[in-house]
Structure formats: structure tokens, C-alpha cells
Amino acid sequence: MSESESSCQRIDGLATSKALYAEYKERVAELKEKHGQAPALAVILVGERKDSQTYVRMKTKACNEVGVEPVEHTLPEDVSEAKLMEVVAELNADPKVNGILVQLPLPKHIDADKVVQSISPLKDVDGLTEANAGNLFRLGMKGRFIPCTALGCMLLLKRYNVPLEGKHAVVIGRSMLVGKPVSLLLQSENATVTMCHSRTKDLPSVVQQADIVIAAIGKANFVQGDWLKPGAVVIDVGINAVDDSTKKAGFRLVGDVEYASAVKVASAATPVPGGVGPMTVACLIGNTINAFELAHKN
Amino acid sequence: MSESESSCQRIDGLATSKALYAEYKERVAELKEKHGQAPALAVILVGERKDSQTYVRMKTKACNEVGVEPVEHTLPEDVSEAKLMEVVAELNADPKVNGILVQLPLPKHIDADKVVQSISPLKDVDGLTEANAGNLFRLGMKGRFIPCTALGCMLLLKRYNVPLEGKHAVVIGRSMLVGKPVSLLLQSENATVTMCHSRTKDLPSVVQQADIVIAAIGKANFVQGDWLKPGAVVIDVGINAVDDSTKKAGFRLVGDVEYASAVKVASAATPVPGGVGPMTVACLIGNTINAFELAHKN
């Protein structure tokens, strides 16, 4: 490790998520004692996609780790949209279920957005419904259920005491799940935010001005170290597979930022894997606990 | 008028709103013929504030101009929140009412946000409900009811053929009514957008980079001409009263941008008054017609 590299702080999403799980475990234990039941997260998996199965497994494992009850619903690949909507409606009505997650993508014959929008906003722990988008638009970090990856980025910045007020944040990517919500959240924390995307001209010069860079475009090693302002903080949301014959799997995971060159310039950066990824799952669990508290408030 | 000033195009909101009214008038006539009734806009005025009365009068006048039926509800200053909510609920349920507008501000004993959020999202022609904010977040310019002032800014840019794709827009102000929605709308039209506000550092140097400046902060003559990049397009949302002993009223209205210095640098700019102001009322009428069409779609 070179001298310059060692001066870049590693923003450790894995360690941060573990700290969150420890807090969640305590909160769940308290809630269980108070209300006689644990928060429950329903996870709906349609079909047998290997990647989706892996994600569902990670999520149920995280539930188990903190004492949240996972309620798995596995439906066949050819399930009808109507049947799937019915399952969501039943879970919406079930007072024992606090969070509902539909693992995406869904098979092509199903209108995924229609299904997702039918989730009760009070159980939409992924923050995907229009109602919760509007809530975030209005309330920022005080929003009801903030999309997990966007929230994960914010919690990393907060846990690492990265100042936001008056800082210039550049967000690359404008997805519903990350770019757009994280832009509004950074703004609600008093950062000046520039929202960039595929049509942005001369992106390197825009990034050059950023105190904080959030990269969420899904392009391997796209943002180069020499684009960064010295001392910038980099949050890399990308998880991209690139060919690597030295690995057993034949590939390795890299972010949207070229890590090796970035750490020579940045003051702090998230690695991939081990950065935002683990935070996303942790935030899902956090949102589920919040949903339980919301349901038991009255 | 100096040579440099004359090269700045006046973005005429009054003329543009008149053109819109002419289009609306035709649409309303067609809708009336097709459905046997005209779109109706309910306007609720609480108390006797002179400014609110003026605004309501402007809105009902605009309705009358295009054939939209204004339904005025005037309630006493001391009306209870419950009674006001009841009026909104009745209008929500009334199939003859297409748009509902609660003139703000409301007296202090009433929770204005609670009242506004109780408006049906399908009749919320001001675009103030959480549901419609979420809809705009997701759909951008295709959103159901875009807040009228934000929409007015966008329509001026469109009607004056200001290119947005790949351009850098700087939005000053982050209100729910203008700054936030207009930022998302400009992004949805492929502009790179920087969202600035009171905590932004070195605002002049940020504005210096803008191809398009939207000023919506409510500070008289705040943005100076020498902040602008030569050729920038300026949309001034501010309407501020400043003392002026030469006027009968003792004041005159100015924008958030110092117009005299701005027109020496900008390629196009909205005047105040006669810029965004008239567009706001026109967009309210447009939204009401859209609400009527929405209600009659099925």
C-alpha cells in the first residue's frame, strides 16, 4: 500500500452494517418483550432465478440475525399477476406482517410496477411506492421508508461523520432507487447537490467540484481517480461483475469507481464489495423494525 | 435600451399565458360539448385576507375566461379545522368538482398541511399532496398534477424552445412548490441540475456555470447580472415588494434577479411582473382541465 493510498479512509459498509445489526437486535428484543411479538418481514419470490434466490437468502439470514421473523412466499414462475396481487393484498391485511418485499425482477408476464404499487405504503419497507416517494420528497431523512440503498449511502456518510451542510455533492445516476432519492436526501441535509446522468456533458469536470461523490450508474470502473477533487469522499453504489480468469467464478465484483486510482485522491471511499452492499440489506431490516413500531404506535 | 440589453430576449409570461388560455378555451368548449358539462374548480377561501381575496379573484377570473366553472367556498376566519376538512371531503366526493384549491395561508388555528393532504390526489390541481409529489418524483413532466409555478417555469422554457438536454440548470431555492419539483422536472428533461439553497457556499460561482438559472428564493434582486454566464437563460420566480415612493402604492414588485444587470448578460430572461406569475394561474386552469379529462377517461 502506497503512502497516498493509506491516507484514504476505508468506509467499511460491512463493519457498519454489523454495528447496525447489533443495535437492531437490541431494539427487536425490547419490542418483542413490550408487544409479545417480533417484527415480521414477508418476502415474495417468484420463480427460480439463482440471483434472486441468493438475495432472498441474504435477507432472511439478516432477519434471523436480529430476531425479525422472515415470512417467505415462494411462487412458481408462471404465477398469474392476479394471484400475485392477491398474495400482496393478503399480506397488506395481515396485522402480523410489518414489511412486504417483492423480490425483483419479476417474470415478464407480470407488471412489476403494478404489483409493487399495490403494497401498502405502511408496509413498503423498500420505499418503492409512490406514496413513500412523495413522503421522502416532503420529509427528506425524516421520510417513512427511504429506499434501502439510498438510506445505506446516507447512513455511511453519517456514521463516518462526513460533513454534509454546505458541501457540494455530485450524484451520478438518477434511478428511482438510488440517484433520485439520495439527491433529495443530501439536499435535505443541506448539501448543494448536482444531479448527473448519461446526458451530462463533461462529467469529469462536474465531478472535479464535488466534496462528496455518489456513483450509481452501473458501469464498471467508470469514475476515474483523476476526476476527483483531492480529499473528496466517494460512495460507490455500483456492483458490477467483470471477467477475471484468476477467480474460480471467472469474474470479480467492482464498483462504478475505479478504486485503485480513487483512493490515491479521495480522503475516504467505500470498497466494492463491502461498501454500500451490506448497508442495503441492513437498512431493509431497519425499515422493517420501523414499520413494526409504526403499526404499534396507536 | 442599450445594445447589450436589446440582445436579451424577453420571456413573456403574460403573452404565453394568453396563448395558453386561448388553447384552454377551445379544449373546454370541446369537452363541454362532449360531456355536457364544463370542468369545475372549487376554490376555498378562509377569512378575509386582502391578498388571498385578490388571488382568489384572479383565479376565478381565469376560470371564467376559458369556460371553467369556478365554485367559490368562502368560510369565516374562525371556521374550525373539522368543518374545513368536511368541506374538502364533500368536494372530494362531488363528481361535478374536478379541481380543489385551498387558498393559503390558512388561519393559525388550522393545520394547513392536514387540510391540504386531505384533498383527493385526483383533484389536487395545485399538486400539493404527497401522492402527487410521489407521482412527479416517478414520472417527471408526465406527472399527474405538477405544482403550478414549477410547471409554469417549464412551459416557459418549452414555449421559448430553450434546449434542456445536457444543459446545466442551477435551481436556487428548495421549496416544495417550486425549487424541488422544478429540479426533478429539469432532470426528467435531461438537464444536469444543481440544487442550491441558503446553505450553498459561493453561490455566484455555482450560478456562473449555469446555462439555465431558476431563481426561487424570495429575496429581492438577489441574483446579480455579473453572477451569470454570458448567454444564460434566466427564469425568475420571485415576486417581492420593494419600497418605491414614486409609485402610488408606495412599492413596486421585483424578482429574485436584478433584472437591469441580468439582461446585459443573459440571452433570455423573464421580467417581474409579467414572467412566471401569469403562468402559475394559467397552469392551475390547465391542471383543472386535465383533472376533468382524468375523471371522464373511464
Coordinates of C-alpha atoms in Angstrom, one line a residue:
Chain A
M1 CA 0.0 0.0 0.0
S2 CA 1.4 3.3 -1.1
E3 CA 1.6 6.3 1.3
S4 CA -1.1 8.2 -0.6
E5 CA -3.4 5.2 -0.7
S6 CA -3.1 4.7 3.1
S7 CA -4.3 8.2 3.7
C8 CA -7.7 7.3 2.2
Q9 CA -10.0 6.1 4.8
R10 CA -11.9 3.0 4.0
I11 CA -15.7 3.5 4.6
D12 CA -16.4 0.0 5.8
G13 CA -20.0 -1.0 5.0
L14 CA -19.6 -4.4 6.4
A15 CA -18.5 -3.2 9.8
T16 CA -21.1 -0.5 9.8
S17 CA -23.8 -3.0 8.9
K18 CA -22.7 -5.3 11.8
A19 CA -22.9 -2.4 14.2
L20 CA -26.4 -1.7 12.9
Y21 CA -27.4 -5.3 13.4
A22 CA -26.2 -5.2 17.0
E23 CA -28.4 -2.2 17.6
Y24 CA -31.4 -3.7 15.7
K25 CA -31.0 -6.9 17.8
E26 CA -31.4 -5.0 21.0
R27 CA -34.4 -3.0 19.6
V28 CA -36.1 -6.1 18.4
A29 CA -35.6 -7.8 21.8
E30 CA -37.2 -4.8 23.5
L31 CA -40.1 -4.6 21.1
K32 CA -40.7 -8.4 21.5
E33 CA -40.8 -8.0 25.2
K34 CA -43.1 -5.0 25.0
H35 CA -45.6 -6.3 22.4
G36 CA -45.3 -10.1 22.7
Q37 CA -44.3 -10.5 19.1
A38 CA -41.4 -9.8 16.8
P39 CA -41.4 -7.6 13.6
A40 CA -42.1 -9.8 10.6
L41 CA -40.9 -9.3 7.0
A42 CA -42.7 -11.0 4.2
V43 CA -40.5 -11.8 1.2
I44 CA -42.2 -12.8 -2.0
L45 CA -40.0 -14.7 -4.5
V46 CA -41.4 -15.6 -7.9
G47 CA -39.7 -18.2 -10.0
E48 CA -36.2 -19.8 -9.5
R49 CA -33.7 -17.2 -10.6
K50 CA -30.5 -18.0 -8.9
D51 CA -29.6 -14.4 -8.2
S52 CA -33.0 -13.6 -6.7
Q53 CA -32.7 -16.8 -4.6
T54 CA -29.4 -15.6 -3.3
Y55 CA -30.7 -12.1 -2.4
V56 CA -33.8 -13.6 -0.6
R57 CA -31.4 -15.9 1.3
M58 CA -29.3 -12.9 2.4
K59 CA -32.4 -11.0 3.5
T60 CA -33.9 -13.9 5.5
K61 CA -30.5 -14.5 7.1
A62 CA -30.3 -10.9 8.1
C63 CA -33.8 -11.2 9.6
N64 CA -32.8 -14.2 11.6
E65 CA -29.7 -12.5 12.9
V66 CA -31.6 -9.8 14.6
G67 CA -34.8 -11.6 15.5
V68 CA -37.1 -10.3 12.8
E69 CA -39.3 -13.1 11.6
P70 CA -39.0 -13.8 7.9
V71 CA -42.2 -14.9 6.1
E72 CA -41.2 -16.5 2.8
H73 CA -43.7 -16.8 0.0
T74 CA -42.3 -18.7 -3.0
L75 CA -44.5 -18.7 -6.1
P76 CA -44.0 -20.5 -9.3
E77 CA -42.5 -18.7 -12.4
D78 CA -45.9 -18.9 -14.1
V79 CA -48.0 -17.5 -11.3
S80 CA -50.6 -15.0 -12.6
E81 CA -50.4 -11.3 -11.9
A82 CA -53.8 -11.6 -10.3
K83 CA -52.7 -14.3 -7.9
L84 CA -49.5 -12.4 -7.0
M85 CA -51.6 -9.3 -6.4
E86 CA -53.8 -11.4 -4.2
V87 CA -50.9 -12.5 -2.1
V88 CA -49.8 -8.9 -1.6
A89 CA -53.3 -7.9 -0.7
E90 CA -53.4 -10.7 1.9
L91 CA -50.1 -9.6 3.4
N92 CA -51.3 -5.9 3.4
A93 CA -54.3 -7.0 5.5
D94 CA -52.3 -9.3 7.8
P95 CA -51.6 -7.4 11.1
K96 CA -48.7 -9.8 11.9
V97 CA -46.8 -8.8 8.8
N98 CA -45.0 -5.5 9.1
G99 CA -42.9 -5.3 5.9
I100 CA -43.5 -6.6 2.5
L101 CA -40.8 -7.1 -0.1
V102 CA -41.4 -8.4 -3.6
Q103 CA -38.0 -9.6 -4.9
L104 CA -37.4 -8.1 -8.3
P105 CA -37.2 -8.6 -11.3
L106 CA -40.5 -10.4 -11.8
P107 CA -41.2 -12.6 -14.8
K108 CA -42.1 -10.6 -18.0
H109 CA -45.8 -11.5 -18.0
I110 CA -46.3 -9.6 -14.7
D111 CA -46.5 -5.8 -14.5
A112 CA -43.9 -5.4 -11.7
D113 CA -44.8 -1.7 -11.1
K114 CA -48.5 -2.5 -10.7
V115 CA -47.6 -5.2 -8.1
V116 CA -45.2 -3.0 -6.2
Q117 CA -47.6 0.0 -6.2
S118 CA -50.2 -2.3 -4.6
I119 CA -48.1 -2.8 -1.5
S120 CA -49.5 -0.8 1.5
P121 CA -47.3 2.3 1.9
L122 CA -47.2 1.4 5.6
K123 CA -45.5 -1.9 4.8
D124 CA -43.5 -0.8 1.8
V125 CA -40.1 -1.2 3.5
D126 CA -38.3 -1.0 0.2
G127 CA -39.7 2.5 -0.2
L128 CA -40.9 1.8 -3.8
T129 CA -44.4 3.1 -3.7
E130 CA -45.4 6.5 -5.0
A131 CA -46.8 7.4 -1.6
N132 CA -43.4 6.8 0.0
A133 CA -41.6 8.6 -2.7
G134 CA -43.9 11.6 -2.1
N135 CA -43.2 11.3 1.7
L136 CA -39.4 11.4 1.1
F137 CA -39.8 14.3 -1.3
R138 CA -41.6 16.2 1.5
L139 CA -39.7 15.0 4.6
G140 CA -36.2 14.0 3.4
M141 CA -34.3 12.0 6.0
K142 CA -37.5 12.0 8.2
G143 CA -39.3 10.1 5.4
R144 CA -41.3 7.0 6.4
F145 CA -39.4 4.3 4.4
I146 CA -36.4 5.5 2.5
P147 CA -35.2 3.2 -0.3
C148 CA -32.7 0.9 1.3
T149 CA -29.7 1.6 -0.9
A150 CA -30.2 5.4 -0.7
L151 CA -30.5 5.2 3.0
G152 CA -27.5 3.0 3.2
C153 CA -25.4 5.7 1.5
M154 CA -26.7 8.3 3.9
L155 CA -26.0 6.2 7.0
L156 CA -22.4 5.5 5.9
L157 CA -21.9 9.3 5.5
K158 CA -23.4 9.9 8.9
R159 CA -21.6 7.1 10.7
Y160 CA -18.3 8.3 9.3
N161 CA -19.1 11.9 10.3
V162 CA -18.8 13.2 6.8
P163 CA -20.0 16.8 6.9
L164 CA -22.8 17.5 4.5
E165 CA -24.0 21.0 5.3
G166 CA -22.8 23.4 2.6
K167 CA -20.8 20.7 0.9
H168 CA -21.1 20.1 -2.8
A169 CA -22.4 16.5 -3.5
V170 CA -22.4 15.2 -7.1
V171 CA -24.8 12.3 -7.6
I172 CA -24.2 10.2 -10.8
G173 CA -27.2 8.3 -11.9
R174 CA -30.9 9.1 -11.5
S175 CA -32.6 5.9 -10.7
M176 CA -35.7 5.7 -8.6
L177 CA -33.9 3.5 -6.1
V178 CA -30.7 5.4 -5.6
G179 CA -29.9 8.6 -7.6
K180 CA -33.1 10.5 -7.2
P181 CA -33.8 9.7 -3.5
V182 CA -30.2 10.2 -2.5
S183 CA -30.1 13.6 -4.2
L184 CA -33.2 14.7 -2.2
L185 CA -31.8 13.3 1.0
L186 CA -28.4 15.1 0.6
Q187 CA -30.3 18.3 -0.1
S188 CA -32.4 17.8 3.0
E189 CA -29.2 17.6 4.9
N190 CA -28.2 21.0 3.5
A191 CA -25.7 19.8 0.8
T192 CA -25.6 21.5 -2.5
V193 CA -26.4 18.7 -4.9
T194 CA -25.7 18.3 -8.6
M195 CA -27.7 15.5 -10.3
C196 CA -25.8 14.0 -13.2
H197 CA -26.7 11.2 -15.6
S198 CA -26.0 9.8 -19.0
R199 CA -26.8 13.1 -20.8
T200 CA -24.5 15.2 -18.5
K201 CA -21.8 16.9 -20.5
D202 CA -18.2 16.8 -19.4
L203 CA -18.9 14.7 -16.3
P204 CA -15.3 14.7 -15.2
S205 CA -15.3 18.4 -14.7
V206 CA -18.5 18.3 -12.7
V207 CA -17.1 15.5 -10.5
Q208 CA -14.0 17.6 -10.1
Q209 CA -16.0 20.0 -8.0
A210 CA -17.5 17.5 -5.6
D211 CA -16.8 17.2 -1.9
I212 CA -18.9 14.1 -2.0
V213 CA -19.4 11.8 -5.0
I214 CA -22.2 9.2 -5.1
A215 CA -21.7 6.9 -8.1
A216 CA -24.8 4.9 -9.0
I217 CA -24.8 4.2 -12.7
G218 CA -23.9 0.5 -13.0
K219 CA -20.8 1.0 -15.2
A220 CA -17.7 -0.9 -14.1
N221 CA -14.8 1.4 -13.1
F222 CA -16.4 4.3 -14.8
V223 CA -15.4 7.2 -12.5
Q224 CA -11.6 7.7 -12.6
G225 CA -9.4 8.8 -9.7
D226 CA -8.2 11.8 -11.6
W227 CA -11.7 13.1 -12.0
L228 CA -11.9 13.6 -8.2
K229 CA -11.1 16.7 -6.2
P230 CA -8.3 15.8 -3.7
G231 CA -9.9 14.9 -0.4
A232 CA -13.3 14.0 -1.9
V233 CA -15.4 11.4 -0.2
V234 CA -16.6 8.6 -2.5
I235 CA -19.6 6.4 -2.1
D236 CA -19.7 3.7 -4.7
V237 CA -23.1 2.1 -5.2
G238 CA -22.1 0.1 -8.2
I239 CA -21.8 -3.7 -8.1
N240 CA -20.5 -4.9 -11.5
A241 CA -19.2 -8.3 -12.5
V242 CA -16.0 -8.1 -14.6
D243 CA -14.2 -11.1 -16.2
D244 CA -11.3 -12.3 -14.1
S245 CA -9.8 -15.6 -15.0
T246 CA -7.8 -15.7 -11.8
K247 CA -11.0 -16.2 -9.8
K248 CA -12.7 -19.5 -9.5
A249 CA -16.1 -18.0 -10.6
G250 CA -14.4 -16.4 -13.6
F251 CA -15.3 -12.9 -12.5
R252 CA -14.9 -10.4 -9.7
L253 CA -17.1 -7.6 -8.5
V254 CA -16.1 -4.0 -8.9
G255 CA -17.8 -0.7 -8.4
D256 CA -18.7 2.3 -10.6
V257 CA -15.5 3.9 -9.4
E258 CA -12.0 2.8 -10.3
Y259 CA -11.0 2.1 -6.7
A260 CA -7.2 1.8 -7.2
S261 CA -7.0 5.3 -8.7
A262 CA -9.7 6.8 -6.5
V263 CA -8.0 6.0 -3.2
K264 CA -5.0 8.0 -4.3
V265 CA -7.1 11.2 -4.4
A266 CA -10.1 10.7 -2.1
S267 CA -10.0 11.2 1.6
A268 CA -12.4 8.4 2.2
A269 CA -14.1 5.8 -0.1
T270 CA -16.3 2.7 0.1
P271 CA -14.8 -0.5 -1.3
V272 CA -16.8 -2.9 -3.5
P273 CA -17.7 -5.4 -2.3
G274 CA -18.1 -4.5 1.4
G275 CA -19.3 -0.9 1.0
V276 CA -22.9 0.1 0.2
G277 CA -24.0 -3.5 -0.5
P278 CA -24.2 -4.8 3.1
M279 CA -25.8 -1.5 4.1
T280 CA -28.7 -2.0 1.8
V281 CA -29.8 -5.2 3.5
A282 CA -29.3 -3.7 6.9
C283 CA -31.5 -0.8 6.0
L284 CA -34.2 -3.2 4.9
I285 CA -34.1 -4.7 8.4
G286 CA -34.1 -1.2 9.9
N287 CA -37.1 -0.2 7.8
T288 CA -39.0 -3.4 8.9
I289 CA -38.4 -2.6 12.6
N290 CA -39.6 1.0 11.9
A291 CA -42.7 -0.5 10.2
F292 CA -43.4 -2.6 13.3
E293 CA -43.1 0.5 15.5
L294 CA -45.4 2.5 13.2
A295 CA -48.0 -0.3 13.4
H296 CA -47.9 -0.4 17.2
K297 CA -47.8 3.3 17.7
N298 CA -51.5 3.7 18.2
Chain B
M1 CA -32.2 50.5 -24.2
S2 CA -28.5 49.7 -24.7
E3 CA -27.3 47.3 -27.4
S4 CA -26.5 44.6 -25.0
E5 CA -29.8 44.8 -23.3
S6 CA -31.7 44.6 -26.5
S7 CA -30.0 41.3 -27.3
C8 CA -31.6 39.6 -24.3
Q9 CA -34.9 38.1 -25.3
R10 CA -37.8 38.9 -23.0
I11 CA -39.6 35.6 -21.9
D12 CA -43.1 37.0 -21.8
G13 CA -45.2 35.1 -19.4
L14 CA -48.2 37.3 -19.9
A15 CA -48.3 36.6 -23.7
T16 CA -47.6 32.9 -23.2
S17 CA -50.4 32.6 -20.6
K18 CA -52.7 34.3 -23.1
A19 CA -51.8 31.8 -25.7
L20 CA -52.5 29.0 -23.2
Y21 CA -55.9 30.5 -22.3
A22 CA -56.8 30.5 -26.0
E23 CA -55.9 26.8 -26.2
Y24 CA -57.7 26.0 -23.0
K25 CA -60.8 27.8 -24.2
E26 CA -61.0 25.6 -27.2
R27 CA -60.4 22.4 -25.2
V28 CA -63.1 23.4 -22.6
A29 CA -65.6 24.1 -25.4
E30 CA -64.9 20.6 -26.9
L31 CA -65.1 18.9 -23.5
K32 CA -68.4 20.7 -22.7
E33 CA -69.8 19.6 -26.0
K34 CA -68.7 16.0 -25.5
H35 CA -69.6 15.6 -21.8
G36 CA -72.4 18.1 -21.4
Q37 CA -70.6 19.8 -18.6
A38 CA -67.7 22.1 -18.0
P39 CA -64.6 21.4 -15.8
A40 CA -65.2 22.9 -12.4
L41 CA -62.6 24.3 -9.9
A42 CA -63.6 24.7 -6.3
V43 CA -61.7 27.5 -4.5
I44 CA -61.9 27.6 -0.7
L45 CA -61.1 30.9 0.9
V46 CA -61.0 31.1 4.7
G47 CA -61.2 34.6 6.3
E48 CA -60.8 38.0 4.7
R49 CA -57.1 38.5 3.9
K50 CA -56.9 41.1 1.2
D51 CA -54.0 39.3 -0.6
S52 CA -55.9 36.0 -0.6
Q53 CA -59.0 37.6 -1.8
T54 CA -57.0 39.1 -4.7
Y55 CA -55.5 35.7 -5.6
V56 CA -58.9 34.0 -5.5
R57 CA -60.4 36.8 -7.7
M58 CA -57.5 36.3 -10.2
K59 CA -58.2 32.5 -10.3
T60 CA -61.9 32.8 -10.7
K61 CA -61.4 35.4 -13.4
A62 CA -59.1 33.0 -15.3
C63 CA -61.7 30.2 -14.9
N64 CA -64.4 32.4 -16.4
E65 CA -62.1 33.4 -19.3
V66 CA -61.8 29.8 -20.6
G67 CA -65.2 28.5 -19.5
V68 CA -64.1 26.5 -16.4
E69 CA -66.7 26.8 -13.7
P70 CA -65.4 28.4 -10.5
V71 CA -67.1 27.1 -7.3
E72 CA -66.3 29.5 -4.5
H73 CA -66.5 28.5 -0.9
T74 CA -65.9 31.4 1.5
L75 CA -65.6 30.4 5.1
P76 CA -65.3 32.6 8.1
E77 CA -61.9 33.3 9.7
D78 CA -62.9 31.3 12.8
V79 CA -64.1 28.2 11.0
S80 CA -63.0 25.0 12.7
E81 CA -60.4 22.7 11.2
A82 CA -63.0 19.9 11.3
K83 CA -65.6 22.0 9.4
L84 CA -63.0 22.9 6.8
M85 CA -62.0 19.2 6.4
E86 CA -65.7 18.4 6.0
V87 CA -66.0 20.9 3.1
V88 CA -62.9 19.4 1.4
A89 CA -64.4 15.9 1.9
E90 CA -67.7 16.9 0.3
L91 CA -65.8 18.4 -2.6
N92 CA -63.7 15.3 -2.9
A93 CA -66.9 13.3 -3.2
D94 CA -68.7 15.7 -5.6
P95 CA -68.4 14.3 -9.1
K96 CA -69.1 17.8 -10.6
V97 CA -66.0 19.2 -8.9
N98 CA -62.8 18.4 -10.8
G99 CA -60.2 20.5 -9.0
I100 CA -60.0 21.7 -5.4
L101 CA -57.8 24.5 -4.3
V102 CA -57.4 25.7 -0.7
Q103 CA -56.2 29.3 -0.8
L104 CA -53.1 29.5 1.6
P105 CA -52.2 30.7 4.1
L106 CA -54.9 29.4 6.5
P107 CA -55.5 30.9 9.9
K108 CA -53.1 29.7 12.6
H109 CA -55.6 27.5 14.4
I110 CA -55.9 25.3 11.4
D111 CA -53.3 22.7 10.4
A112 CA -52.9 23.7 6.8
D113 CA -50.9 20.7 5.8
K114 CA -53.5 18.3 7.2
V115 CA -56.2 20.1 5.2
V116 CA -54.2 20.1 2.0
Q117 CA -53.2 16.4 2.4
S118 CA -56.9 15.5 2.7
I119 CA -57.6 16.7 -0.8
S120 CA -58.1 13.8 -3.2
P121 CA -54.9 13.3 -5.3
L122 CA -57.2 13.2 -8.4
K123 CA -58.5 16.7 -7.6
D124 CA -55.3 18.2 -6.2
V125 CA -54.7 20.6 -9.1
D126 CA -52.1 22.6 -7.0
G127 CA -50.0 19.4 -6.8
L128 CA -49.5 19.7 -3.1
T129 CA -50.5 16.2 -1.9
E130 CA -47.8 13.7 -1.0
A131 CA -49.4 11.3 -3.6
N132 CA -48.8 13.8 -6.4
A133 CA -45.3 14.7 -5.2
G134 CA -44.5 10.9 -5.4
N135 CA -46.1 10.8 -8.9
L136 CA -43.9 13.7 -10.0
F137 CA -40.9 12.1 -8.5
R138 CA -41.6 9.0 -10.6
L139 CA -42.9 10.5 -13.8
G140 CA -41.4 13.9 -14.1
M141 CA -43.2 16.0 -16.8
K142 CA -45.6 13.2 -17.2
G143 CA -46.7 13.6 -13.6
R144 CA -50.5 13.9 -12.8
F145 CA -50.6 17.4 -11.3
I146 CA -47.4 19.3 -11.3
P147 CA -47.3 22.3 -8.9
C148 CA -48.4 25.3 -10.9
T149 CA -45.4 27.6 -10.5
A150 CA -42.9 24.8 -11.3
L151 CA -45.0 23.8 -14.3
G152 CA -45.2 27.4 -15.4
C153 CA -41.3 27.6 -15.4
M154 CA -41.1 24.5 -17.5
L155 CA -43.7 25.7 -20.0
L156 CA -41.9 29.0 -20.5
L157 CA -38.7 27.1 -21.3
K158 CA -40.5 24.9 -23.7
R159 CA -42.5 27.6 -25.4
Y160 CA -39.4 29.6 -25.9
N161 CA -37.6 26.5 -27.3
V162 CA -34.8 26.7 -24.6
P163 CA -32.8 23.4 -25.0
L164 CA -32.6 21.5 -21.8
E165 CA -30.9 18.2 -22.7
G166 CA -27.4 18.1 -21.5
K167 CA -27.6 21.7 -20.3
H168 CA -26.6 22.7 -16.8
A169 CA -29.5 24.2 -14.8
V170 CA -29.0 25.8 -11.5
V171 CA -32.1 26.0 -9.2
I172 CA -31.8 28.4 -6.3
G173 CA -34.4 27.6 -3.6
R174 CA -35.7 24.2 -2.5
S175 CA -39.4 24.9 -1.7
M176 CA -42.0 22.2 -2.1
L177 CA -43.8 24.4 -4.5
V178 CA -41.0 25.4 -6.9
G179 CA -37.4 24.5 -6.2
K180 CA -37.8 20.8 -5.5
P181 CA -40.3 20.0 -8.2
V182 CA -38.6 22.1 -10.9
S183 CA -35.3 20.4 -10.1
L184 CA -36.8 17.0 -10.7
L185 CA -38.6 18.2 -13.8
L186 CA -35.5 19.7 -15.4
Q187 CA -33.7 16.4 -14.6
S188 CA -36.5 14.4 -16.3
E189 CA -35.9 16.6 -19.3
N190 CA -32.3 15.5 -19.3
A191 CA -30.7 18.6 -17.9
T192 CA -27.9 18.3 -15.3
V193 CA -29.3 20.1 -12.3
T194 CA -27.6 21.7 -9.3
M195 CA -30.0 22.3 -6.4
C196 CA -28.8 25.4 -4.4
H197 CA -30.3 27.0 -1.3
S198 CA -29.4 29.2 1.7
R199 CA -26.6 26.9 2.8
T200 CA -24.9 26.8 -0.6
K201 CA -21.4 28.1 -0.5
D202 CA -20.2 30.6 -3.1
L203 CA -23.5 30.7 -4.9
P204 CA -22.2 33.2 -7.5
S205 CA -19.6 30.7 -8.8
V206 CA -22.2 28.0 -9.0
V207 CA -24.6 30.3 -10.9
Q208 CA -21.7 31.2 -13.2
Q209 CA -21.8 27.7 -14.6
A210 CA -25.5 27.6 -15.4
D211 CA -26.9 27.6 -18.9
I212 CA -30.3 28.0 -17.2
V213 CA -31.0 29.7 -13.8
I214 CA -34.2 29.3 -11.9
A215 CA -34.4 31.7 -9.0
A216 CA -37.0 30.9 -6.4
I217 CA -35.8 32.2 -3.1
G218 CA -38.0 35.2 -2.4
K219 CA -35.1 37.7 -2.0
A220 CA -35.5 41.0 -3.9
N221 CA -32.8 41.5 -6.6
F222 CA -30.6 38.8 -5.0
V223 CA -29.0 37.3 -8.1
Q224 CA -26.7 39.8 -9.8
G225 CA -26.1 40.0 -13.5
D226 CA -22.4 39.5 -13.1
W227 CA -23.1 36.1 -11.5
L228 CA -24.4 34.9 -14.8
K229 CA -22.6 33.1 -17.6
P230 CA -23.0 35.1 -20.8
G231 CA -25.9 33.8 -22.7
A232 CA -27.6 32.1 -19.8
V233 CA -31.4 31.8 -19.7
V234 CA -33.0 33.2 -16.5
I235 CA -36.4 32.3 -15.1
D236 CA -37.2 34.5 -12.1
V237 CA -39.9 33.1 -9.8
G238 CA -39.6 35.8 -7.2
I239 CA -42.3 38.4 -6.6
N240 CA -41.0 40.8 -4.0
A241 CA -42.4 44.2 -3.0
V242 CA -39.7 46.9 -2.5
D243 CA -40.4 50.4 -1.3
D244 CA -40.8 52.9 -4.1
S245 CA -42.1 56.4 -3.3
T246 CA -42.6 57.2 -7.0
K247 CA -45.4 54.6 -7.1
K248 CA -48.9 55.4 -5.8
A249 CA -48.9 52.2 -3.8
G250 CA -45.6 53.1 -2.3
F251 CA -43.9 49.9 -3.5
R252 CA -43.1 48.1 -6.7
L253 CA -42.7 44.4 -7.5
V254 CA -39.3 43.0 -8.3
G255 CA -37.9 39.5 -8.8
D256 CA -35.2 37.5 -7.2
V257 CA -32.9 38.5 -10.0
E258 CA -31.6 42.0 -10.5
Y259 CA -33.2 42.5 -13.9
A260 CA -31.3 45.5 -15.1
S261 CA -27.9 43.9 -14.7
A262 CA -29.1 40.4 -15.8
V263 CA -30.4 41.4 -19.2
K264 CA -26.9 42.7 -20.0
V265 CA -25.5 39.2 -19.7
A266 CA -28.4 36.7 -20.2
S267 CA -29.7 35.6 -23.6
A268 CA -33.2 35.4 -22.4
A269 CA -35.0 36.3 -19.1
T270 CA -38.4 36.6 -17.6
P271 CA -39.5 40.1 -16.3
V272 CA -41.2 40.6 -13.0
P273 CA -44.1 41.2 -13.1
G274 CA -45.2 39.5 -16.3
G275 CA -43.0 36.4 -16.2
V276 CA -43.7 33.3 -14.2
G277 CA -46.6 34.9 -12.3
P278 CA -49.3 34.8 -15.0
M279 CA -48.1 31.3 -15.9
T280 CA -48.9 30.0 -12.4
V281 CA -52.6 30.8 -12.7
A282 CA -52.7 29.5 -16.3
C283 CA -51.2 26.2 -15.2
L284 CA -53.9 25.9 -12.4
I285 CA -56.5 26.2 -15.1
G286 CA -54.6 23.6 -17.3
N287 CA -54.4 21.2 -14.4
T288 CA -58.2 21.6 -13.8
I289 CA -58.9 20.7 -17.4
N290 CA -56.6 17.7 -17.1
A291 CA -58.4 16.7 -13.9
F292 CA -61.7 16.8 -15.8
E293 CA -60.3 14.6 -18.5
L294 CA -58.9 12.2 -16.0
A295 CA -62.3 12.0 -14.3
H296 CA -64.0 11.3 -17.6
K297 CA -61.5 8.9 -19.0
N298 CA -63.3 5.8 -17.8

